[in-house]
């Protein structure tokens, strides 16, 4: 190895520059947009959205990124194109007047090529080059390529001219989109464009069970990584919206903040503080068990906190829900009027599963709510299998967790057995699962509620009777009677019986207490009488004793007096004798 080879440093390459498309979701899938200064191919069948995506690429570039563009149409005229995209809010005439956009309609007569047998793109290059230079265009669209080569049968010339066209676009340094119709067994009719393009995007418009779904897939993208899945996209009044599934990773931040469900007793069952913010909860049960009432209470509580809530209704219209929920003392209309509650009602068969996912994704991105409610998810089973519905809901849960948005799903159980068909397989994915079921006893149908699971928090394992009243929702402890669990009127009857028995027992106890009091008084009277009698006997005995003592005292005193008297006489006699002797 030579010395020069040893000292040779490795060449450092920069990252591939990209041009943002401005199309919702597409820039995320492609990792920053289309390759800057290079041609990209958008292919697909008729009606898949090729022209719309390319015109939105041009308009977004002119309006949002100050990159003027040239749109060369081989099918539609300038006025027709302007009318077609006006419903999306694109004012092409205004952009042309501001020199931000130039639309050129090129008509190629196939008969002229067949007669002369000559084909040369030099005229197109001159025409396109002038349009680019006149407004300083950074973006170019050629729509569609088939019309440009429609009269050319010589494959060698076609390939040469195609390569020449792509090379010319690269030399001009414009970010270009070429649209092409899908061919048989190939992405395009010529089968060559996908090989010379730096980025190839395939659009698909498929019909399954009479429901149309548009999908997008990046076939290749030279020099960069990109999403490789099929992504549903929606065309509406705002243009194209693509759901970037590849961005949904299991690395979301979580919150320890708790929010109320709107039912105080249910919050108590969930550790006394409710659900985690940004979490997911599933409420499942048979028809008429109060799933929508729980969802409405959750929405009402959210709006009372001055936070936004989006309610995706799949069965009832917004007015119907508002009217029905008013019967339990909840007024949702005031939240709708204040803009805090947004209803989005549609039948599941309006779109395919992927289109519903994109529509929900777009609505959530637009309003930025704190809580999302989907009522019920089981209606999606009409337009897809259980596995497809589960896959769709998994992606929705991942997206909402990434956005830190709390979600409540309701699911209709077809029977009393908890299985995959009752909750569309998402019970293992949600953070909390609340089951509402029927309790039939004594000819009555009542409701019972219990928490199947609640991740990350202590929760009650008790079954509570779920009561819907005119003043809201209530949960009461299930009553255990002599014959088992009692609910409804059976519970009330048993409680009345027990209250009656308690009253009788209290009355009996009261009578016994009074009898005891009377006996105590009689006994106390007898004790008082005996005490008085004892005092009399004691006093009589003491009287004899005192008299004896008195007699003894008197006798003692008498003896002392006698002794004194006798002593006095003797002393007097002694004194008299002493006196006589002196004399």
Short mmCIF file of C-alpha atoms in Angstrom, two decimals, residues 125-488:
data_model
loop_
_atom_site.label_atom_id
_atom_site.label_comp_id
_atom_site.label_asym_id
_atom_site.label_seq_id
_atom_site.Cartn_x
_atom_site.Cartn_y
_atom_site.Cartn_z
CA UNK A 125 -37.32 22.05 -22.19
CA UNK A 126 -37.32 25.55 -23.67
CA UNK A 127 -40.91 26.19 -22.62
CA UNK A 128 -40.41 24.78 -19.14
CA UNK A 129 -37.09 26.55 -18.67
CA UNK A 130 -38.67 29.90 -19.53
CA UNK A 131 -41.50 29.32 -17.05
CA UNK A 132 -39.01 28.40 -14.30
CA UNK A 133 -36.82 31.42 -14.93
CA UNK A 134 -39.75 33.87 -15.21
CA UNK A 135 -40.80 33.39 -11.58
CA UNK A 136 -37.66 31.85 -10.09
CA UNK A 137 -39.41 28.55 -9.53
CA UNK A 138 -38.00 26.03 -7.06
CA UNK A 139 -40.66 23.39 -7.63
CA UNK A 140 -41.99 21.77 -10.80
CA UNK A 141 -44.84 19.34 -11.49
CA UNK A 142 -45.40 17.42 -14.73
CA UNK A 143 -48.93 15.94 -14.76
CA UNK A 144 -49.21 13.33 -16.27
CA UNK A 145 -46.28 11.70 -18.01
CA UNK A 146 -48.33 9.30 -20.15
CA UNK A 147 -49.75 12.15 -22.21
CA UNK A 148 -46.26 13.39 -22.92
CA UNK A 149 -45.26 10.06 -24.53
CA UNK A 150 -48.69 8.90 -25.67
CA UNK A 151 -47.79 8.89 -29.39
CA UNK A 152 -44.37 7.30 -29.03
CA UNK A 153 -44.10 3.58 -29.73
CA UNK A 154 -40.33 3.31 -30.07
CA UNK A 155 -39.18 2.01 -26.69
CA UNK A 156 -35.56 2.95 -27.28
CA UNK A 157 -36.43 6.56 -28.02
CA UNK A 158 -38.89 6.63 -25.11
CA UNK A 159 -36.25 5.43 -22.67
CA UNK A 160 -33.71 7.89 -23.97
CA UNK A 161 -36.11 10.83 -23.73
CA UNK A 162 -37.20 9.82 -20.24
CA UNK A 163 -33.62 9.76 -19.04
CA UNK A 164 -33.00 13.04 -20.76
CA UNK A 165 -36.03 14.62 -19.05
CA UNK A 166 -34.99 13.50 -15.57
CA UNK A 167 -31.40 14.60 -16.17
CA UNK A 168 -32.55 18.03 -17.36
CA UNK A 169 -34.70 18.49 -14.23
CA UNK A 170 -31.73 17.62 -11.99
CA UNK A 171 -29.50 20.08 -13.85
CA UNK A 172 -32.07 22.84 -13.30
CA UNK A 173 -31.90 22.11 -9.57
CA UNK A 174 -35.69 22.10 -9.09
CA UNK A 175 -37.59 19.78 -6.79
CA UNK A 176 -39.85 18.03 -9.28
CA UNK A 177 -42.84 15.72 -9.13
CA UNK A 178 -43.81 13.65 -12.14
CA UNK A 179 -47.15 11.87 -11.98
CA UNK A 180 -47.81 8.65 -13.85
CA UNK A 181 -50.62 6.17 -14.24
CA UNK A 182 -50.09 2.67 -12.98
CA UNK A 183 -49.36 0.04 -15.61
CA UNK A 184 -49.97 -3.68 -15.83
CA UNK A 185 -47.33 -5.51 -13.84
CA UNK A 186 -45.38 -2.29 -13.26
CA UNK A 187 -45.75 0.92 -11.29
CA UNK A 188 -46.12 2.96 -14.51
CA UNK A 189 -47.11 2.22 -18.06
CA UNK A 190 -43.60 2.68 -19.45
CA UNK A 191 -42.06 0.75 -16.54
CA UNK A 192 -38.96 2.96 -16.53
CA UNK A 193 -39.87 6.06 -14.52
CA UNK A 194 -39.60 4.27 -11.18
CA UNK A 195 -35.99 3.34 -11.93
CA UNK A 196 -34.75 6.83 -12.82
CA UNK A 197 -36.68 8.62 -10.06
CA UNK A 198 -34.98 9.30 -6.74
CA UNK A 199 -38.25 8.92 -4.83
CA UNK A 200 -41.27 6.84 -5.81
CA UNK A 201 -44.63 7.15 -4.05
CA UNK A 202 -47.47 4.79 -4.89
CA UNK A 203 -51.08 5.87 -4.33
CA UNK A 204 -53.82 3.28 -4.12
CA UNK A 205 -57.59 3.60 -4.06
CA UNK A 206 -59.03 0.22 -3.11
CA UNK A 207 -62.60 -0.85 -2.40
CA UNK A 208 -63.30 -3.47 0.29
CA UNK A 209 -66.88 -4.36 1.23
CA UNK A 210 -68.12 -1.43 -0.86
CA UNK A 211 -66.01 0.99 1.19
CA UNK A 212 -63.24 3.03 -0.44
CA UNK A 213 -59.90 3.61 1.27
CA UNK A 214 -56.97 5.57 -0.17
CA UNK A 215 -53.48 4.43 0.80
CA UNK A 216 -49.98 5.72 0.25
CA UNK A 217 -46.68 3.82 0.21
CA UNK A 218 -43.14 5.04 -0.35
CA UNK A 219 -41.71 2.46 -2.74
CA UNK A 220 -38.19 3.82 -2.65
CA UNK A 221 -36.27 6.86 -1.49
CA UNK A 222 -32.61 7.09 -2.39
CA UNK A 223 -30.17 8.32 0.20
CA UNK A 224 -32.43 8.26 3.27
CA UNK A 225 -34.54 6.08 5.48
CA UNK A 226 -38.31 6.33 5.22
CA UNK A 227 -41.53 4.71 6.34
CA UNK A 228 -42.22 1.51 4.45
CA UNK A 229 -45.78 0.73 5.52
CA UNK A 230 -49.03 1.49 3.76
CA UNK A 231 -50.49 4.69 5.14
CA UNK A 232 -54.15 5.72 4.79
CA UNK A 233 -54.76 9.26 3.65
CA UNK A 234 -57.82 11.45 3.57
CA UNK A 235 -58.89 14.04 1.01
CA UNK A 236 -61.20 16.70 2.40
CA UNK A 237 -61.69 20.46 2.39
CA UNK A 238 -58.21 20.98 3.88
CA UNK A 239 -56.38 18.91 1.30
CA UNK A 240 -54.55 15.67 1.94
CA UNK A 241 -53.90 14.25 5.41
CA UNK A 242 -51.72 11.18 5.90
CA UNK A 243 -51.47 9.22 9.12
CA UNK A 244 -47.78 8.53 9.84
CA UNK A 245 -47.96 5.20 11.62
CA UNK A 246 -44.18 4.84 11.77
CA UNK A 247 -43.94 7.74 14.23
CA UNK A 248 -46.00 5.89 16.80
CA UNK A 249 -43.37 4.34 19.05
CA UNK A 250 -43.64 2.88 22.53
CA UNK A 251 -41.54 5.61 24.16
CA UNK A 252 -44.21 8.00 25.35
CA UNK A 253 -44.00 10.07 28.50
CA UNK A 254 -46.59 9.35 31.18
CA UNK A 255 -48.29 11.55 33.73
CA UNK A 256 -48.98 10.91 37.41
CA UNK A 257 -51.79 13.48 37.48
CA UNK A 258 -55.23 12.06 38.14
CA UNK A 259 -58.50 13.31 36.66
CA UNK A 260 -62.07 12.64 37.73
CA UNK A 261 -64.44 10.41 35.78
CA UNK A 262 -67.38 12.64 36.73
CA UNK A 263 -68.80 10.01 39.09
CA UNK A 264 -67.53 10.49 42.64
CA UNK A 265 -68.22 6.91 43.69
CA UNK A 266 -66.34 5.59 40.65
CA UNK A 267 -63.38 7.82 41.50
CA UNK A 268 -63.43 6.26 44.97
CA UNK A 269 -63.28 2.80 43.41
CA UNK A 270 -60.21 3.95 41.43
CA UNK A 271 -58.13 4.71 44.48
CA UNK A 272 -60.16 7.78 45.39
CA UNK A 273 -58.59 9.99 42.71
CA UNK A 274 -59.90 8.84 39.34
CA UNK A 275 -57.93 8.01 36.17
CA UNK A 276 -54.43 8.93 35.08
CA UNK A 277 -54.23 11.86 32.67
CA UNK A 278 -53.25 10.64 29.23
CA UNK A 279 -54.48 7.13 29.99
CA UNK A 280 -57.09 4.98 28.31
CA UNK A 281 -60.21 3.40 29.77
CA UNK A 282 -62.67 0.92 28.31
CA UNK A 283 -66.30 0.80 29.45
CA UNK A 284 -68.00 -2.35 28.20
CA UNK A 285 -71.38 -3.90 28.84
CA UNK A 286 -74.60 -5.06 27.26
CA UNK A 287 -77.15 -2.70 25.73
CA UNK A 288 -78.83 -0.32 28.16
CA UNK A 289 -76.32 -0.67 30.98
CA UNK A 290 -75.34 3.03 30.95
CA UNK A 291 -72.11 3.13 28.95
CA UNK A 292 -73.02 6.33 27.15
CA UNK A 293 -74.13 7.90 30.44
CA UNK A 294 -70.69 7.20 31.91
CA UNK A 295 -69.04 8.65 28.81
CA UNK A 296 -71.23 11.76 28.99
CA UNK A 297 -70.38 12.22 32.67
CA UNK A 298 -66.68 12.02 31.80
CA UNK A 299 -67.15 14.61 29.04
CA UNK A 300 -69.15 16.88 31.35
CA UNK A 301 -66.48 16.73 34.06
CA UNK A 302 -63.78 17.51 31.50
CA UNK A 303 -65.61 20.59 30.26
CA UNK A 304 -66.28 21.71 33.84
CA UNK A 305 -62.50 21.85 34.25
CA UNK A 306 -62.45 24.21 31.23
CA UNK A 307 -60.73 21.57 29.09
CA UNK A 308 -61.71 20.50 25.57
CA UNK A 309 -63.33 17.17 24.80
CA UNK A 310 -64.05 15.53 21.43
CA UNK A 311 -66.94 13.07 21.41
CA UNK A 312 -66.87 10.67 18.42
CA UNK A 313 -70.42 9.31 18.24
CA UNK A 314 -70.94 6.20 16.11
CA UNK A 315 -74.58 5.43 16.95
CA UNK A 316 -76.48 8.58 17.91
CA UNK A 317 -76.58 12.12 16.61
CA UNK A 318 -75.27 14.94 18.86
CA UNK A 319 -78.77 16.32 19.45
CA UNK A 320 -80.02 12.89 20.43
CA UNK A 321 -77.18 12.40 22.91
CA UNK A 322 -77.69 15.87 24.41
CA UNK A 323 -81.43 15.25 24.81
CA UNK A 324 -81.00 11.82 26.36
CA UNK A 325 -78.26 12.85 28.77
CA UNK A 326 -80.31 15.81 29.96
CA UNK A 327 -82.64 13.26 31.60
CA UNK A 328 -79.91 12.38 34.12
CA UNK A 329 -79.27 15.98 35.08
CA UNK A 330 -76.33 16.70 32.74
CA UNK A 331 -76.49 19.64 30.31
CA UNK A 332 -74.02 19.09 27.48
CA UNK A 333 -75.46 21.84 25.31
CA UNK A 334 -73.80 24.58 27.35
CA UNK A 335 -70.42 22.97 26.74
CA UNK A 336 -71.13 22.73 23.02
CA UNK A 337 -72.08 26.42 22.98
CA UNK A 338 -68.88 27.35 24.81
CA UNK A 339 -66.76 25.40 22.33
CA UNK A 340 -65.34 23.04 24.95
CA UNK A 341 -67.30 20.01 23.71
CA UNK A 342 -66.95 19.02 20.04
CA UNK A 343 -69.19 16.29 18.63
CA UNK A 344 -68.08 14.33 15.58
CA UNK A 345 -70.90 11.99 14.58
CA UNK A 346 -70.77 9.58 11.65
CA UNK A 347 -71.86 6.08 10.74
CA UNK A 348 -68.99 3.57 10.64
CA UNK A 349 -69.77 2.59 7.06
CA UNK A 350 -69.17 6.18 5.93
CA UNK A 351 -65.46 5.34 5.59
CA UNK A 352 -63.15 2.39 5.89
CA UNK A 353 -61.30 1.75 9.14
CA UNK A 354 -58.18 3.54 7.95
CA UNK A 355 -60.17 6.55 6.79
CA UNK A 356 -61.88 6.76 10.17
CA UNK A 357 -58.47 6.65 11.80
CA UNK A 358 -57.18 9.47 9.60
CA UNK A 359 -60.32 11.56 10.13
CA UNK A 360 -60.07 11.17 13.92
CA UNK A 361 -56.35 11.88 13.82
CA UNK A 362 -56.96 15.07 11.86
CA UNK A 363 -59.82 16.26 14.09
CA UNK A 364 -57.72 15.69 17.22
CA UNK A 365 -54.77 17.56 15.71
CA UNK A 366 -57.08 20.45 14.84
CA UNK A 367 -58.83 20.94 18.19
CA UNK A 368 -56.12 19.68 20.59
CA UNK A 369 -58.50 18.24 23.23
CA UNK A 370 -57.63 16.93 26.69
CA UNK A 371 -60.11 14.04 26.45
CA UNK A 372 -61.40 11.92 23.55
CA UNK A 373 -64.46 9.68 23.72
CA UNK A 374 -65.29 7.04 21.09
CA UNK A 375 -68.80 5.62 21.56
CA UNK A 376 -68.95 2.72 20.72
CA UNK A 377 -65.96 0.99 19.15
CA UNK A 378 -67.95 -2.19 18.47
CA UNK A 379 -69.69 -0.53 15.52
CA UNK A 380 -66.40 -0.72 13.61
CA UNK A 381 -66.85 -4.48 13.41
CA UNK A 382 -69.34 -3.84 10.58
CA UNK A 383 -66.56 -2.61 8.30
CA UNK A 384 -63.67 -4.82 9.34
CA UNK A 385 -62.63 -7.97 11.14
CA UNK A 386 -61.82 -8.09 14.85
CA UNK A 387 -58.08 -8.10 14.11
CA UNK A 388 -58.40 -5.09 11.77
CA UNK A 389 -60.43 -3.15 14.32
CA UNK A 390 -57.93 -4.01 17.02
CA UNK A 391 -55.05 -2.86 14.85
CA UNK A 392 -56.82 0.42 14.13
CA UNK A 393 -57.56 1.02 17.82
CA UNK A 394 -54.00 0.17 18.82
CA UNK A 395 -52.74 2.88 16.52
CA UNK A 396 -55.29 5.30 17.92
CA UNK A 397 -54.26 4.52 21.52
CA UNK A 398 -50.58 4.96 20.65
CA UNK A 399 -51.26 8.30 18.99
CA UNK A 400 -53.31 9.58 21.94
CA UNK A 401 -50.70 8.45 24.45
CA UNK A 402 -48.05 10.29 22.47
CA UNK A 403 -50.19 13.43 22.61
CA UNK A 404 -50.97 12.88 26.35
CA UNK A 405 -54.72 12.82 25.63
CA UNK A 406 -57.04 10.76 27.82
CA UNK A 407 -59.45 8.49 25.95
CA UNK A 408 -62.57 6.57 26.92
CA UNK A 409 -63.88 3.78 24.69
CA UNK A 410 -67.30 2.22 25.06
CA UNK A 411 -67.92 -1.29 23.78
CA UNK A 412 -71.13 -3.25 23.40
CA UNK A 413 -70.98 -6.77 24.81
CA UNK A 414 -73.06 -9.18 22.76
CA UNK A 415 -73.50 -11.50 25.72
CA UNK A 416 -72.53 -11.85 29.36
CA UNK A 417 -69.34 -13.74 28.56
CA UNK A 418 -66.25 -11.54 28.43
CA UNK A 419 -64.39 -12.45 25.29
CA UNK A 420 -62.54 -10.82 22.44
CA UNK A 421 -65.70 -10.08 20.49
CA UNK A 422 -67.14 -7.96 23.29
CA UNK A 423 -64.31 -5.44 23.47
CA UNK A 424 -62.60 -5.79 20.08
CA UNK A 425 -59.47 -7.12 21.77
CA UNK A 426 -58.40 -3.78 23.29
CA UNK A 427 -59.10 -4.73 26.91
CA UNK A 428 -55.48 -5.81 27.28
CA UNK A 429 -54.23 -2.53 25.81
CA UNK A 430 -56.16 0.00 27.87
CA UNK A 431 -55.03 1.21 31.29
CA UNK A 432 -58.40 0.68 32.97
CA UNK A 433 -61.35 -1.55 32.18
CA UNK A 434 -64.77 -0.94 33.69
CA UNK A 435 -67.46 -3.56 33.15
CA UNK A 436 -71.16 -2.78 33.50
CA UNK A 437 -73.46 -5.79 33.52
CA UNK A 438 -77.08 -6.76 34.06
CA UNK A 439 -78.18 -8.24 37.37
CA UNK A 440 -81.53 -10.01 37.05
CA UNK A 441 -83.33 -11.05 40.24
CA UNK A 442 -86.89 -11.26 41.48
CA UNK A 443 -88.29 -10.31 38.06
CA UNK A 444 -86.19 -7.15 37.81
CA UNK A 445 -83.25 -6.03 35.70
CA UNK A 446 -80.69 -3.88 37.49
CA UNK A 447 -77.13 -2.81 36.78
CA UNK A 448 -73.88 -3.80 38.44
CA UNK A 449 -70.48 -2.16 37.92
CA UNK A 450 -67.00 -3.30 38.81
CA UNK A 451 -63.41 -2.47 37.85
CA UNK A 452 -61.86 -5.34 35.91
CA UNK A 453 -58.42 -3.74 36.01
CA UNK A 454 -56.72 -0.41 36.58
CA UNK A 455 -53.00 -0.25 35.98
CA UNK A 456 -50.76 1.59 38.37
CA UNK A 457 -53.32 2.28 41.12
CA UNK A 458 -55.18 0.60 43.90
CA UNK A 459 -58.77 -0.11 42.96
CA UNK A 460 -61.82 -1.73 44.46
CA UNK A 461 -62.58 -5.36 43.73
CA UNK A 462 -66.20 -4.98 44.85
CA UNK A 463 -69.29 -5.11 42.67
CA UNK A 464 -71.39 -1.97 43.06
CA UNK A 465 -74.99 -1.45 42.04
CA UNK A 466 -75.06 1.17 39.29
CA UNK A 467 -78.08 3.46 39.53
CA UNK A 468 -79.06 6.07 36.92
CA UNK A 469 -81.14 8.85 38.48
CA UNK A 470 -82.46 12.23 37.44
CA UNK A 471 -79.61 13.83 39.39
CA UNK A 472 -76.76 11.87 37.88
CA UNK A 473 -75.13 8.49 38.33
CA UNK A 474 -74.79 6.72 41.65
CA UNK A 475 -72.95 3.64 42.85
CA UNK A 476 -74.14 1.86 45.97
CA UNK A 477 -72.74 -1.16 47.75
CA UNK A 478 -74.35 -4.38 46.59
CA UNK A 479 -76.65 -5.62 49.35
CA UNK A 480 -76.13 -9.12 50.70
CA UNK A 481 -79.37 -10.63 51.93
CA UNK A 482 -80.15 -14.08 53.34
CA UNK A 483 -80.59 -15.43 49.81
CA UNK A 484 -77.52 -13.74 48.23
CA UNK A 485 -77.00 -10.46 46.36
CA UNK A 486 -80.06 -8.23 46.25
CA UNK A 487 -80.58 -5.23 43.98
CA UNK A 488 -83.39 -2.85 43.13
#
